[in-house]
PDB file of C-alpha atoms in Angstrom:
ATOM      1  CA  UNK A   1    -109.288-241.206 -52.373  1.00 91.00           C
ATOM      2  CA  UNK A   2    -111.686-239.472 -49.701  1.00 92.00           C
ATOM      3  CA  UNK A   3    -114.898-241.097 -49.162  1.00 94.00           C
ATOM      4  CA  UNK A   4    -117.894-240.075 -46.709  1.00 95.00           C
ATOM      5  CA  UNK A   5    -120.624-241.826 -45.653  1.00 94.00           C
ATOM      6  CA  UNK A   6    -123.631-240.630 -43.753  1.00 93.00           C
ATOM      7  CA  UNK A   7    -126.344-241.951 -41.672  1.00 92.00           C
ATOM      8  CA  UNK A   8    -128.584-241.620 -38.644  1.00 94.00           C
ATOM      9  CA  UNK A   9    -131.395-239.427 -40.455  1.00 92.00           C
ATOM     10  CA  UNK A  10    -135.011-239.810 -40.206  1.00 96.00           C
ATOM     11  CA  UNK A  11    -138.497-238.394 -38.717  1.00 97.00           C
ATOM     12  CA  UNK A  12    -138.809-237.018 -35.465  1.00 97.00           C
ATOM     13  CA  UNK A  13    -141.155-234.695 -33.740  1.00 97.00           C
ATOM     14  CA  UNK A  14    -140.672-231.281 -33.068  1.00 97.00           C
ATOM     15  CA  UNK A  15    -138.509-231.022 -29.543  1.00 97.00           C
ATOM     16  CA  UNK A  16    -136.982-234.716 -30.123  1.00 97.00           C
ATOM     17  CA  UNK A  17    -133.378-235.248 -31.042  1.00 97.00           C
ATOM     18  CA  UNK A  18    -131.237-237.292 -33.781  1.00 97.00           C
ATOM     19  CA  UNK A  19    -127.921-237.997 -34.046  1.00 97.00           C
ATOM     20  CA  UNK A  20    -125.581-238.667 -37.321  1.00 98.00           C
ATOM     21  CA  UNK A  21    -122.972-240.281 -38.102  1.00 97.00           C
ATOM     22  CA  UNK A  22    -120.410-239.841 -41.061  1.00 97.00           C
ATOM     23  CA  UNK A  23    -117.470-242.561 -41.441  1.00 96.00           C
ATOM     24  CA  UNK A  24    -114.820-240.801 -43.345  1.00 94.00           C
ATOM     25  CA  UNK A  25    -111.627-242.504 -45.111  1.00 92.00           C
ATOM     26  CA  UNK A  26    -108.992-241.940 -47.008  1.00 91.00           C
ATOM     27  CA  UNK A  27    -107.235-239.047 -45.558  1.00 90.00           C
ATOM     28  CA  UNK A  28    -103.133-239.282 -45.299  1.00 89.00           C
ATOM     29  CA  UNK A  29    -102.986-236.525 -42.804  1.00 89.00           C
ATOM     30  CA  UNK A  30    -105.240-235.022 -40.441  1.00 87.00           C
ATOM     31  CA  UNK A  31    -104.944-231.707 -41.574  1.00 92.00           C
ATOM     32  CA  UNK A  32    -108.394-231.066 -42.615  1.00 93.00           C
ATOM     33  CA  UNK A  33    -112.012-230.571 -41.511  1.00 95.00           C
ATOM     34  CA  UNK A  34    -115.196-232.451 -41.433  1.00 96.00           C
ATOM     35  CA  UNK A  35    -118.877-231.797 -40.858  1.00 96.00           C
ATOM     36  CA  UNK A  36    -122.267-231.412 -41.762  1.00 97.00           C
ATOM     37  CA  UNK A  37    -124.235-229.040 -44.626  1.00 96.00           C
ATOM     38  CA  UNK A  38    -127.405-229.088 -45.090  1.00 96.00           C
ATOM     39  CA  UNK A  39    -130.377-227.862 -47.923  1.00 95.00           C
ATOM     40  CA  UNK A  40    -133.934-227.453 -46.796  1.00 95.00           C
ATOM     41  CA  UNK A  41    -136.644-227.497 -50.279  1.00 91.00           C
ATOM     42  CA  UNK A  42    -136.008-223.853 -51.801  1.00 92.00           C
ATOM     43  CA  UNK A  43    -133.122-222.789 -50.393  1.00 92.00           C
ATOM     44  CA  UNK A  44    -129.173-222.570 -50.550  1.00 92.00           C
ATOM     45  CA  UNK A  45    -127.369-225.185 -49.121  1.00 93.00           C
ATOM     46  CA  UNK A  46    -125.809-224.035 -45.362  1.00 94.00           C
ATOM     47  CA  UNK A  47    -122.996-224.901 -43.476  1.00 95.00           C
ATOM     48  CA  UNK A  48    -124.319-226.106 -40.068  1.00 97.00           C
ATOM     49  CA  UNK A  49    -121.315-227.050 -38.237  1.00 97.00           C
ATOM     50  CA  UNK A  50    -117.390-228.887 -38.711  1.00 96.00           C
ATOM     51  CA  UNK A  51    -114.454-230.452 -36.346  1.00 96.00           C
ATOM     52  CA  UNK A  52    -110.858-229.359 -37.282  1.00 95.00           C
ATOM     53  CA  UNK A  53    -109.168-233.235 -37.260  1.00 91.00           C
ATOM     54  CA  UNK A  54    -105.965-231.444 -37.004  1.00 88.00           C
ATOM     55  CA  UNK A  55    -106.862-229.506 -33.362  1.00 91.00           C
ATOM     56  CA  UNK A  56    -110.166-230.465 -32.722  1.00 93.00           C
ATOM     57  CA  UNK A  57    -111.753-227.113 -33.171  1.00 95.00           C
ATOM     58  CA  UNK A  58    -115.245-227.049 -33.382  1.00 97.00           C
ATOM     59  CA  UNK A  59    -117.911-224.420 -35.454  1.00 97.00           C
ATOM     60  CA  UNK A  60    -121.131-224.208 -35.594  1.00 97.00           C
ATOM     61  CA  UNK A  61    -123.511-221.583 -37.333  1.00 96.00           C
ATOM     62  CA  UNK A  62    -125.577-219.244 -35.409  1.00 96.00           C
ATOM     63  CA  UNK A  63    -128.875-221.400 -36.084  1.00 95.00           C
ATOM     64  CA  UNK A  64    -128.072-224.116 -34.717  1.00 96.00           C
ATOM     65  CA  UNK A  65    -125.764-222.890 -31.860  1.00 97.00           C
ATOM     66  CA  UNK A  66    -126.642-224.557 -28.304  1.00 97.00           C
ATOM     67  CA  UNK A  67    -128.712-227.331 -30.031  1.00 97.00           C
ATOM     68  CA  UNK A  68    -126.164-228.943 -31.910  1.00 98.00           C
ATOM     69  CA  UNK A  69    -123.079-230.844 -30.870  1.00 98.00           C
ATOM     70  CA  UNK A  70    -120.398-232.336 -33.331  1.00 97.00           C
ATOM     71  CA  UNK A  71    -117.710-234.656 -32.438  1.00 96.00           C
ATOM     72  CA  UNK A  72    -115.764-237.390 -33.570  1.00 94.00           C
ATOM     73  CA  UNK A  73    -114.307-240.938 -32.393  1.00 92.00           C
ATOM     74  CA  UNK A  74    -110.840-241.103 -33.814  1.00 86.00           C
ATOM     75  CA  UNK A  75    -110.513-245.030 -33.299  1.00 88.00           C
ATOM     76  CA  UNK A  76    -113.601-245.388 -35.713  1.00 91.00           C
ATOM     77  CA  UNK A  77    -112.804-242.251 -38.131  1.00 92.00           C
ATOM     78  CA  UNK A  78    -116.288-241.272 -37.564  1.00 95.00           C
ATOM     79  CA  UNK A  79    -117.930-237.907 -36.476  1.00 96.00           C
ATOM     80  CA  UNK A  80    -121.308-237.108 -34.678  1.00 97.00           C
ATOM     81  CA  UNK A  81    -123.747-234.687 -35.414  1.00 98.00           C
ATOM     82  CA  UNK A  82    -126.253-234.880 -32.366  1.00 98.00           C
ATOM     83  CA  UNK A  83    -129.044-232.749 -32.385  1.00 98.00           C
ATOM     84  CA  UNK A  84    -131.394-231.607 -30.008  1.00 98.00           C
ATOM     85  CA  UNK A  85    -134.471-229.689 -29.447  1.00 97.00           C
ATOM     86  CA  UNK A  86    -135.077-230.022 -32.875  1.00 98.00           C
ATOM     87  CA  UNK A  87    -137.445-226.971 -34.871  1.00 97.00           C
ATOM     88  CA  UNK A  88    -139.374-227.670 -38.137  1.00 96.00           C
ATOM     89  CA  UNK A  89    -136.985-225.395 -39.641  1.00 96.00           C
ATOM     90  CA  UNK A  90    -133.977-227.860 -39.117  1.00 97.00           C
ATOM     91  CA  UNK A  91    -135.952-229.914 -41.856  1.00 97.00           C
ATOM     92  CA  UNK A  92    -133.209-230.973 -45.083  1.00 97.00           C
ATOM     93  CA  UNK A  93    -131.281-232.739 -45.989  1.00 97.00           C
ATOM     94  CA  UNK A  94    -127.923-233.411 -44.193  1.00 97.00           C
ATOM     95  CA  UNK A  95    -124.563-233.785 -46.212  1.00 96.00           C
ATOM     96  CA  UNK A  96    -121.573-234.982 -44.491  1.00 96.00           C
ATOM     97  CA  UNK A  97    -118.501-232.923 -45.981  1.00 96.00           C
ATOM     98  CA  UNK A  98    -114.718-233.249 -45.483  1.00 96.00           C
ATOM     99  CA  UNK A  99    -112.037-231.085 -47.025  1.00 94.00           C
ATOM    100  CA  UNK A 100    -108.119-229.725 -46.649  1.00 91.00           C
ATOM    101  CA  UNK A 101    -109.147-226.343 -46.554  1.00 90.00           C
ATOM    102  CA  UNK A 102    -109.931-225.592 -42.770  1.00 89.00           C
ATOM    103  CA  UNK A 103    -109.952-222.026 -43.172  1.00 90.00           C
ATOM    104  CA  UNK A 104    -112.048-222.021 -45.650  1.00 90.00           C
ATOM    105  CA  UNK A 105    -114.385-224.205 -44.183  1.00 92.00           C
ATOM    106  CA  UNK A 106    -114.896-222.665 -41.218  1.00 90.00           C
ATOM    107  CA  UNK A 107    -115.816-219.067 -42.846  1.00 90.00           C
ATOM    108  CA  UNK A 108    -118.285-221.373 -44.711  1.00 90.00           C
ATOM    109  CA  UNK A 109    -120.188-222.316 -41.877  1.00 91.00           C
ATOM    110  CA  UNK A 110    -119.837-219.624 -39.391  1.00 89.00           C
ATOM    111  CA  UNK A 111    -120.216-217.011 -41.709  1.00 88.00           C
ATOM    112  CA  UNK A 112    -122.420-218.973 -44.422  1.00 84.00           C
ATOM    113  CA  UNK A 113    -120.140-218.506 -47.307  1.00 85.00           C
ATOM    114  CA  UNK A 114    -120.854-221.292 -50.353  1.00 83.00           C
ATOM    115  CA  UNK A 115    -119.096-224.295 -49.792  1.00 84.00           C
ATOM    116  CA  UNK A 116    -117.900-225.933 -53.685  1.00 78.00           C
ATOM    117  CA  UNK A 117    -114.617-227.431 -53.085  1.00 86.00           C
ATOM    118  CA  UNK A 118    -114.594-230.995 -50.710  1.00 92.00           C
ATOM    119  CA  UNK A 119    -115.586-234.387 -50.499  1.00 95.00           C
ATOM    120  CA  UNK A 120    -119.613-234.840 -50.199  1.00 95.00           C
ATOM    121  CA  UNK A 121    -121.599-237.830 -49.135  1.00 94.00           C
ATOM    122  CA  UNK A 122    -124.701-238.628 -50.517  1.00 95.00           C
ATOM    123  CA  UNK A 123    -127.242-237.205 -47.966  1.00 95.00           C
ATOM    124  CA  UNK A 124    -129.118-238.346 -45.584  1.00 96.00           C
ATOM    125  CA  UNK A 125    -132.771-236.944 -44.916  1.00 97.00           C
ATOM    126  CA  UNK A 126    -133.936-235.314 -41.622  1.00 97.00           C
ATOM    127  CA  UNK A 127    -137.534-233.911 -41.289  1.00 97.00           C
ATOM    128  CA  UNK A 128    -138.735-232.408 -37.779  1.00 97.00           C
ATOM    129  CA  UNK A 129    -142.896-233.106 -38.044  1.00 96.00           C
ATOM    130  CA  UNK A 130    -145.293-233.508 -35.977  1.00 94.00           C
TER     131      UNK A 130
END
């Protein structure tokens, strides 16, 4: 069975920078993809960016393009989410999500399709205040 685990949220000013972290286990292959969705208060959960395990491919969506860097450590089956010049409007929270489907997961965050198949974490909070 697939299990995620996030971490790494928190406060931070506007400008400042964070970085998660999301062990994943469980996987027999590495065909599939992990990353990060997030849902500010009010709105529709987004796809914000994922790694392709099999190639390495990364995606990100236009928002958070050139702010936002995802990668992963193989040895400790854990990905990164580091972000950077962080904008009020990055305020949600954060969901670490894996799943098989690559293709399908990529259209979800580069083109902001809804994402209801996959394994979810939990959530971990980030708010961008000053």
């Amino acid at each position: 069975q697939v299990h995620v685990v996030e971490s790494g949220g928190g406060l931070v000013q506007p400008g400042g920078s964070l970085r998660l972290s999301c062990a994943v286990s469980g996987f027999t292959s590495d065909y599939y993809a992990i990353g990060w969705f997030r849902q500010a208060p009010g709105k529709e959960r987004e796809g914000v960016s994922c790694i392709s395990a099999y190639d390495g491919s990364t995606y990100y969506a236009d928002s958070v393009k050139g702010r936002f860097t995802i990668s992963r450590d193989n040895a400790k089956n854990t990905v990164y989410l580091q972000m950077n010049s962080l904008k009020p409007e990055d305020t949600a929270v954060y969901y670490c999500v894996a799943d098989v489907n690559i293709p399908k997961y990529i259209v979800a965050v580069v083109a902001g399709t809804p994402m209801a198949h996959g394994t979810w974490g939990q959530g971990t909070q980030v708010t961008v205040s000053s």
